[in-house]
PDB file of C-alpha atoms in Angstrom:
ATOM      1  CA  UNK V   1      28.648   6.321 -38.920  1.00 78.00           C
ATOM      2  CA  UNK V   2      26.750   9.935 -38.077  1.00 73.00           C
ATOM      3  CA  UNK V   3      25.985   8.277 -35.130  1.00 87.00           C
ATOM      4  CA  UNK V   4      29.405   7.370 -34.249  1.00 89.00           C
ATOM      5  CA  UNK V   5      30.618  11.183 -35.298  1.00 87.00           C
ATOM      6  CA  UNK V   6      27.842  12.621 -33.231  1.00 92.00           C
ATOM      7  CA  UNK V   7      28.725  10.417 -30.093  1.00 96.00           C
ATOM      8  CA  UNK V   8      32.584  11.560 -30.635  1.00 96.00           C
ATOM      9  CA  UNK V   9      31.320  15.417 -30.850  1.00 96.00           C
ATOM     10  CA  UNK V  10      29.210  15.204 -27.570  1.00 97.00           C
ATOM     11  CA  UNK V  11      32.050  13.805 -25.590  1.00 98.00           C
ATOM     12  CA  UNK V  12      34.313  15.894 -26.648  1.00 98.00           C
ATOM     13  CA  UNK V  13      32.374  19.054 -26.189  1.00 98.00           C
ATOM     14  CA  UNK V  14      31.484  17.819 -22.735  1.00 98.00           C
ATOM     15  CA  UNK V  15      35.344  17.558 -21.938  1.00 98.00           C
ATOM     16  CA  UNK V  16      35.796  20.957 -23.182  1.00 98.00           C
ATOM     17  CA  UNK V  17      32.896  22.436 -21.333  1.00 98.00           C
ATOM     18  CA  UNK V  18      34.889  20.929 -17.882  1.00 98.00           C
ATOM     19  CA  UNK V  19      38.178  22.696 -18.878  1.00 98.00           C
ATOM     20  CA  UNK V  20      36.336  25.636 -19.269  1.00 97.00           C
ATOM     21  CA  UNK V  21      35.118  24.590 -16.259  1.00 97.00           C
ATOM     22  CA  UNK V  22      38.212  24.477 -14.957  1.00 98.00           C
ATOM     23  CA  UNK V  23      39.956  27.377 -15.797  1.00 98.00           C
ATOM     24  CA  UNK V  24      36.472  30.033 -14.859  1.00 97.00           C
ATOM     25  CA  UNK V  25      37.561  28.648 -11.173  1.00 97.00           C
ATOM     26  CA  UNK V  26      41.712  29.471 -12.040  1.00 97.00           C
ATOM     27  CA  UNK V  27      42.055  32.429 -14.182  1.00 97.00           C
ATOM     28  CA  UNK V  28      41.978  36.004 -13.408  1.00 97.00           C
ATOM     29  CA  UNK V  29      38.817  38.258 -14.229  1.00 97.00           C
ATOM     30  CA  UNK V  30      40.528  39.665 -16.777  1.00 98.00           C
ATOM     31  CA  UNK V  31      42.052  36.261 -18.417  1.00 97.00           C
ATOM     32  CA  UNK V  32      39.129  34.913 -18.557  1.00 98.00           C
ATOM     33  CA  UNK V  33      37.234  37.474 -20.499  1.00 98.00           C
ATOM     34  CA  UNK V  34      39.699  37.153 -22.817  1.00 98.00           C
ATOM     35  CA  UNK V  35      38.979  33.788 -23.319  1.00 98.00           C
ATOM     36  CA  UNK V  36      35.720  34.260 -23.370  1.00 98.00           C
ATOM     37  CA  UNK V  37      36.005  36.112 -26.978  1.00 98.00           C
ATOM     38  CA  UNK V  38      38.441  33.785 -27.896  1.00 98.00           C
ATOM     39  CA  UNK V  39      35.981  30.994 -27.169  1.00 98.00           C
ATOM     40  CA  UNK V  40      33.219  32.803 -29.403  1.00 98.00           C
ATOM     41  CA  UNK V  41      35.729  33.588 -32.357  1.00 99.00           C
ATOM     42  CA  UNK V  42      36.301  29.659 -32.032  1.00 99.00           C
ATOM     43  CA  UNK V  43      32.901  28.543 -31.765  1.00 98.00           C
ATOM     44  CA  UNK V  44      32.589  30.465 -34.696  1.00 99.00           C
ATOM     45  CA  UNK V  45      35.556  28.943 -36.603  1.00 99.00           C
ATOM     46  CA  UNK V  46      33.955  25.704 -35.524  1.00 98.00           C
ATOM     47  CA  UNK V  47      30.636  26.277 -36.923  1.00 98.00           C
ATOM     48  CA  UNK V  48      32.067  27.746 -40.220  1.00 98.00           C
ATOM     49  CA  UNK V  49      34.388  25.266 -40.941  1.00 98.00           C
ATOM     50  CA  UNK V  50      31.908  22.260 -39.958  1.00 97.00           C
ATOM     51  CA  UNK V  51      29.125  24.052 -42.493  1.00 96.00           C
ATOM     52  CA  UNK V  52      32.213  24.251 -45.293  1.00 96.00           C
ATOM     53  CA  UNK V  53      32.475  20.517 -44.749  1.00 95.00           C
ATOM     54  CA  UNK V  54      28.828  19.856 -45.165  1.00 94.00           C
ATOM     55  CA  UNK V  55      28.284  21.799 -48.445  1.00 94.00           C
ATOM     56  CA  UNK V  56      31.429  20.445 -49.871  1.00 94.00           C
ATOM     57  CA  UNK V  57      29.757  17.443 -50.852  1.00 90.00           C
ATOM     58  CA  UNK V  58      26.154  18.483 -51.844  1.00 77.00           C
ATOM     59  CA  UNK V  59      22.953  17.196 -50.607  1.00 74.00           C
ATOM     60  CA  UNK V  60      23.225  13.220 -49.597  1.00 82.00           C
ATOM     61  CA  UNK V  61      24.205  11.236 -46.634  1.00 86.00           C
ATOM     62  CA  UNK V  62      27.860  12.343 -46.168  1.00 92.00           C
ATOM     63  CA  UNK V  63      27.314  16.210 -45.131  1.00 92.00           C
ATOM     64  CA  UNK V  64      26.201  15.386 -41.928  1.00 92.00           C
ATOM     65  CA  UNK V  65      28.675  13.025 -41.368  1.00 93.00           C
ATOM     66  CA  UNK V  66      31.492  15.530 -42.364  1.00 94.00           C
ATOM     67  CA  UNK V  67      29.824  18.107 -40.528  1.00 95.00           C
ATOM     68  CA  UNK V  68      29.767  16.041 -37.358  1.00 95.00           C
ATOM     69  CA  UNK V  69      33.057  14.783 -38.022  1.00 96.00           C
ATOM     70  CA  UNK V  70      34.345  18.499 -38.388  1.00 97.00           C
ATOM     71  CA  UNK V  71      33.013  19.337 -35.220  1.00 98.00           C
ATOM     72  CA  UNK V  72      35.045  16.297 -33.005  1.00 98.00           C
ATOM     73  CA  UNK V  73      38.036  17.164 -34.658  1.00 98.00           C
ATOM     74  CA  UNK V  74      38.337  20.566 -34.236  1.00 99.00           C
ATOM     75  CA  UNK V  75      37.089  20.503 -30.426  1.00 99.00           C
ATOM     76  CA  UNK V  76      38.869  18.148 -29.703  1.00 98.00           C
ATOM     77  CA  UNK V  77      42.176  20.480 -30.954  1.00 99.00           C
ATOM     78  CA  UNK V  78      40.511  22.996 -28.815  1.00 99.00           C
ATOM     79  CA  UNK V  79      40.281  20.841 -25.727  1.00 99.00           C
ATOM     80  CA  UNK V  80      44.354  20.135 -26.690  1.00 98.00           C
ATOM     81  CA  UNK V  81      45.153  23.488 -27.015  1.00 98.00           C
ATOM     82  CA  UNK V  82      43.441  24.484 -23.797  1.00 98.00           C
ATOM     83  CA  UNK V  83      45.100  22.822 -21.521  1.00 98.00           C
ATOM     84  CA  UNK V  84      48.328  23.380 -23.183  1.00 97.00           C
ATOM     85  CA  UNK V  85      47.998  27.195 -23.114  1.00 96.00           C
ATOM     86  CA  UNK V  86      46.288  27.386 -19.529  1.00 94.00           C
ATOM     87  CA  UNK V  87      47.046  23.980 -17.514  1.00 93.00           C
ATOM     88  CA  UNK V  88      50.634  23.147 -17.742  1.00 80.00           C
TER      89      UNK V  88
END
């Protein structure tokens, strides 16, 4: 199952990386610096709230799995709202 969870989070941070992709080549200088510390705040949202999942089940098999888990779920939301705030 970590497997599975760690195959979901790699594709779906390698579809965010081409929206980001995406929008460096559309957006103004100035938009995209402002998602650029957008994109750290979330990255750091990501990482908190992936860590949170991990430690709330102790030491054992299922932290990583949460923590992988965590990860695909929330960027995939960010590859969602992405395109819906800068694509449509």
């Amino acid at each position: 199952m970590k497997i599975a969870a760690s195959k979901s989070y790699e594709l779906w941070d390698a579809e965010l990386n081409k929206i980001y992709g995406v929008l460096k080549q559309n957006l103004s200088k100035n938009e995209m610096e402002a998602l650029k510390q957008k994109q750290r705040q979330w990255i750091n949202y990501r990482d908190s709230q992936a860590e949170e999942a991990f430690n709330s089940v102790g030491r054992g098999t299922m932290g990583p799995l949460l923590e992988m888990e965590t990860k695909a779920s929330l960027t995939k939301d960010r590859c969602y709202e992405l395109v819906d705030l800068y694509m449509k």
